Amino acid sequence: LQIDPKWTDYQPPKFDPLNYVASGLTVAVGPGLTRTPAAGTAFIGGVAVSSTPAAKDFAANTDTYRDLLPDGNFIYVEVPAASKPPPLTANALRVSVVSTDAANIVQDRPLCSFSVPLWTPPGPMRIP
């Protein structure tokens, strides 16, 4: 028996080689509303931007949009949960939206292209 699954109606998003997250910049899901986003690197308009974000207290029952500026700082824009997205901060890359309930971070949904490794080989490759 061989199975060849296919998504017949799925259209993957197009990767933007000038505007994407190359590493990090995620927020961990779980209990509590205070998080320090992972340090990382993104490309904004083809220019590498490194960021080491500070801790953030996310508000309860909100969607918080995270816009990365070319200087490596984040602008956090909060709206009530399930509201329409706010306008993008000028010259920024909208990285993700963090959703909270009364006491937890329940989702960090990416909103831009991400370039992440799918697999890391266990060691050096040997070619016979």
PDB file of N, CA and C in Angstrom, residues 23 33 51-52 62 75 86 88 92 100 102 123:
ATOM      1  N   SER A  23      15.918  33.832  11.265  1.00  0.00           N
ATOM      2  CA  SER A  23      16.097  33.032  12.476  1.00  0.00           C
ATOM      3  C   SER A  23      15.417  33.719  13.645  1.00  0.00           C
ATOM      4  N   LEU A  33       1.610  35.719  30.737  1.00  0.00           N
ATOM      5  CA  LEU A  33       1.499  36.748  29.701  1.00  0.00           C
ATOM      6  C   LEU A  33       2.796  37.517  29.467  1.00  0.00           C
ATOM      7  N   SER A  51      17.970  41.483  15.959  1.00  0.00           N
ATOM      8  CA  SER A  51      17.150  41.983  17.053  1.00  0.00           C
ATOM      9  C   SER A  51      17.307  41.087  18.275  1.00  0.00           C
ATOM     10  N   THR A  52      17.463  41.717  19.422  1.00  0.00           N
ATOM     11  CA  THR A  52      17.456  41.029  20.714  1.00  0.00           C
ATOM     12  C   THR A  52      16.378  41.718  21.543  1.00  0.00           C
ATOM     13  N   THR A  62      -6.142  39.805  23.939  1.00  0.00           N
ATOM     14  CA  THR A  62      -5.802  40.703  22.837  1.00  0.00           C
ATOM     15  C   THR A  62      -5.071  39.948  21.728  1.00  0.00           C
ATOM     16  N   ILE A  75       7.732  47.251  17.403  1.00  0.00           N
ATOM     17  CA  ILE A  75       6.576  48.065  17.754  1.00  0.00           C
ATOM     18  C   ILE A  75       5.450  47.064  17.978  1.00  0.00           C
ATOM     19  N   PRO A  86      -4.507  46.079  12.647  1.00  0.00           N
ATOM     20  CA  PRO A  86      -4.212  47.513  12.560  1.00  0.00           C
ATOM     21  C   PRO A  86      -3.308  47.780  11.362  1.00  0.00           C
ATOM     22  N   LEU A  88      -0.046  48.622   9.241  1.00  0.00           N
ATOM     23  CA  LEU A  88       1.371  48.288   9.417  1.00  0.00           C
ATOM     24  C   LEU A  88       2.147  49.542   9.797  1.00  0.00           C
ATOM     25  N   ALA A  92       8.286  49.025   8.440  1.00  0.00           N
ATOM     26  CA  ALA A  92       8.491  47.856   9.294  1.00  0.00           C
ATOM     27  C   ALA A  92       8.092  46.571   8.573  1.00  0.00           C
ATOM     28  N   THR A 100      -3.696  36.206  22.998  1.00  0.00           N
ATOM     29  CA  THR A 100      -3.760  35.828  24.411  1.00  0.00           C
ATOM     30  C   THR A 100      -5.207  35.570  24.822  1.00  0.00           C
ATOM     31  N   ALA A 102      -7.283  35.020  28.866  1.00  0.00           N
ATOM     32  CA  ALA A 102      -7.247  35.730  30.145  1.00  0.00           C
ATOM     33  C   ALA A 102      -5.910  35.630  30.863  1.00  0.00           C
ATOM     34  N   GLY A 123      25.428  14.648  11.448  1.00  0.00           N
ATOM     35  CA  GLY A 123      26.884  14.828  11.432  1.00  0.00           C
ATOM     36  C   GLY A 123      27.366  15.035  10.007  1.00  0.00           C
TER      37      GLY A 123
END
